[in-house]
Amino acid sequence: MSDCQNCLLGLRPGISAEIRHFGSIDPALKRRLTDLGISVGSNITIKRYCPCGGPLMLECSGQLFGIRQKEAAEIKVAVS
């Protein structure tokens, strides 16, 4: 995957973590995540990586959604 430490992209499927910081993701994406109830302090679980550099499937508060790997690399987390 990626060599990033403490970022969402660095986690394996099935691992849960708490969001600590959104980093430099696009403000529109940050707003969309916030609209979905996903914010700093939320617990998030990696469900799966899509092949060939595709999006990550994530779960937070019972919702499944996908984000690009580039954006996942910017989201800093702490494993819970």
mmCIF file of C-alpha atoms in Angstrom:
data_model
loop_
_atom_site.group_PDB
_atom_site.id
_atom_site.type_symbol
_atom_site.label_atom_id
_atom_site.label_comp_id
_atom_site.label_asym_id
_atom_site.label_seq_id
_atom_site.Cartn_x
_atom_site.Cartn_y
_atom_site.Cartn_z
ATOM 1 C CA MET A 1 0.000 0.000 0.000
ATOM 2 C CA SER A 2 1.832 3.053 1.255
ATOM 3 C CA ASP A 3 4.696 3.745 3.605
ATOM 4 C CA CYS A 4 2.786 6.510 5.393
ATOM 5 C CA GLN A 5 2.685 6.106 9.146
ATOM 6 C CA ASN A 6 -0.315 7.210 11.181
ATOM 7 C CA CYS A 7 -2.422 7.794 8.080
ATOM 8 C CA LEU A 8 -5.577 6.060 6.929
ATOM 9 C CA LEU A 9 -3.856 4.618 3.860
ATOM 10 C CA GLY A 10 -1.319 2.801 6.046
ATOM 11 C CA LEU A 11 -3.942 0.604 7.754
ATOM 12 C CA ARG A 12 -4.891 -2.955 6.802
ATOM 13 C CA PRO A 13 -8.506 -3.990 6.154
ATOM 14 C CA GLY A 14 -10.372 -4.730 9.377
ATOM 15 C CA ILE A 15 -8.372 -2.242 11.438
ATOM 16 C CA SER A 16 -10.241 0.560 13.236
ATOM 17 C CA ALA A 17 -8.759 3.944 14.032
ATOM 18 C CA GLU A 18 -9.759 7.353 15.342
ATOM 19 C CA ILE A 19 -9.462 10.303 12.969
ATOM 20 C CA ARG A 20 -6.983 12.853 14.381
ATOM 21 C CA HIS A 21 -6.523 15.337 11.507
ATOM 22 C CA PHE A 22 -7.761 15.729 7.942
ATOM 23 C CA GLY A 23 -4.499 17.127 6.588
ATOM 24 C CA SER A 24 -4.578 18.960 3.272
ATOM 25 C CA ILE A 25 -7.558 17.218 1.654
ATOM 26 C CA ASP A 26 -9.834 19.188 -0.635
ATOM 27 C CA PRO A 27 -12.160 21.467 1.391
ATOM 28 C CA ALA A 28 -15.176 20.169 -0.558
ATOM 29 C CA LEU A 29 -14.325 16.576 0.440
ATOM 30 C CA LYS A 30 -13.803 17.610 4.057
ATOM 31 C CA ARG A 31 -17.201 19.318 4.025
ATOM 32 C CA ARG A 32 -18.808 16.228 2.472
ATOM 33 C CA LEU A 33 -17.270 13.943 5.105
ATOM 34 C CA THR A 34 -18.477 16.302 7.832
ATOM 35 C CA ASP A 35 -21.970 16.257 6.298
ATOM 36 C CA LEU A 36 -21.856 12.453 6.610
ATOM 37 C CA GLY A 37 -20.960 12.790 10.304
ATOM 38 C CA ILE A 38 -17.294 11.917 9.802
ATOM 39 C CA SER A 39 -15.059 14.328 11.694
ATOM 40 C CA VAL A 40 -12.014 14.505 13.947
ATOM 41 C CA GLY A 41 -12.604 12.020 16.766
ATOM 42 C CA SER A 42 -14.744 9.661 14.657
ATOM 43 C CA ASN A 43 -13.851 5.963 14.609
ATOM 44 C CA ILE A 44 -13.361 4.586 11.113
ATOM 45 C CA THR A 45 -12.730 1.047 9.845
ATOM 46 C CA ILE A 46 -10.989 0.014 6.628
ATOM 47 C CA LYS A 47 -13.275 -2.479 4.891
ATOM 48 C CA ARG A 48 -11.251 -3.121 1.724
ATOM 49 C CA TYR A 49 -8.818 -1.723 -0.822
ATOM 50 C CA CYS A 50 -10.035 -1.760 -4.403
ATOM 51 C CA PRO A 51 -7.518 -3.193 -6.904
ATOM 52 C CA CYS A 52 -5.193 -1.213 -9.166
ATOM 53 C CA GLY A 53 -4.961 1.856 -6.935
ATOM 54 C CA GLY A 54 -8.734 2.289 -6.705
ATOM 55 C CA PRO A 55 -10.578 3.790 -3.747
ATOM 56 C CA LEU A 56 -10.674 2.496 -0.178
ATOM 57 C CA MET A 57 -13.977 1.263 1.182
ATOM 58 C CA LEU A 58 -14.478 2.582 4.702
ATOM 59 C CA GLU A 59 -17.097 2.297 7.422
ATOM 60 C CA CYS A 60 -17.946 4.975 9.952
ATOM 61 C CA SER A 61 -21.066 5.152 12.130
ATOM 62 C CA GLY A 62 -22.671 2.336 10.151
ATOM 63 C CA GLN A 63 -22.130 4.057 6.787
ATOM 64 C CA LEU A 64 -20.039 2.578 3.984
ATOM 65 C CA PHE A 65 -18.261 4.975 1.640
ATOM 66 C CA GLY A 66 -15.201 5.190 -0.570
ATOM 67 C CA ILE A 67 -12.401 7.723 -0.896
ATOM 68 C CA ARG A 68 -9.367 7.938 -3.152
ATOM 69 C CA GLN A 69 -6.064 6.589 -1.872
ATOM 70 C CA LYS A 70 -4.469 10.009 -2.380
ATOM 71 C CA GLU A 71 -6.978 11.539 0.044
ATOM 72 C CA ALA A 72 -6.689 8.647 2.509
ATOM 73 C CA ALA A 73 -2.941 9.331 2.711
ATOM 74 C CA GLU A 74 -3.710 12.834 4.055
ATOM 75 C CA ILE A 75 -6.048 11.697 6.856
ATOM 76 C CA LYS A 76 -4.083 11.148 10.072
ATOM 77 C CA VAL A 77 -5.372 8.511 12.488
ATOM 78 C CA ALA A 78 -4.585 6.755 15.764
ATOM 79 C CA VAL A 79 -5.286 3.021 15.925
ATOM 80 C CA SER A 80 -7.950 2.313 18.528
#
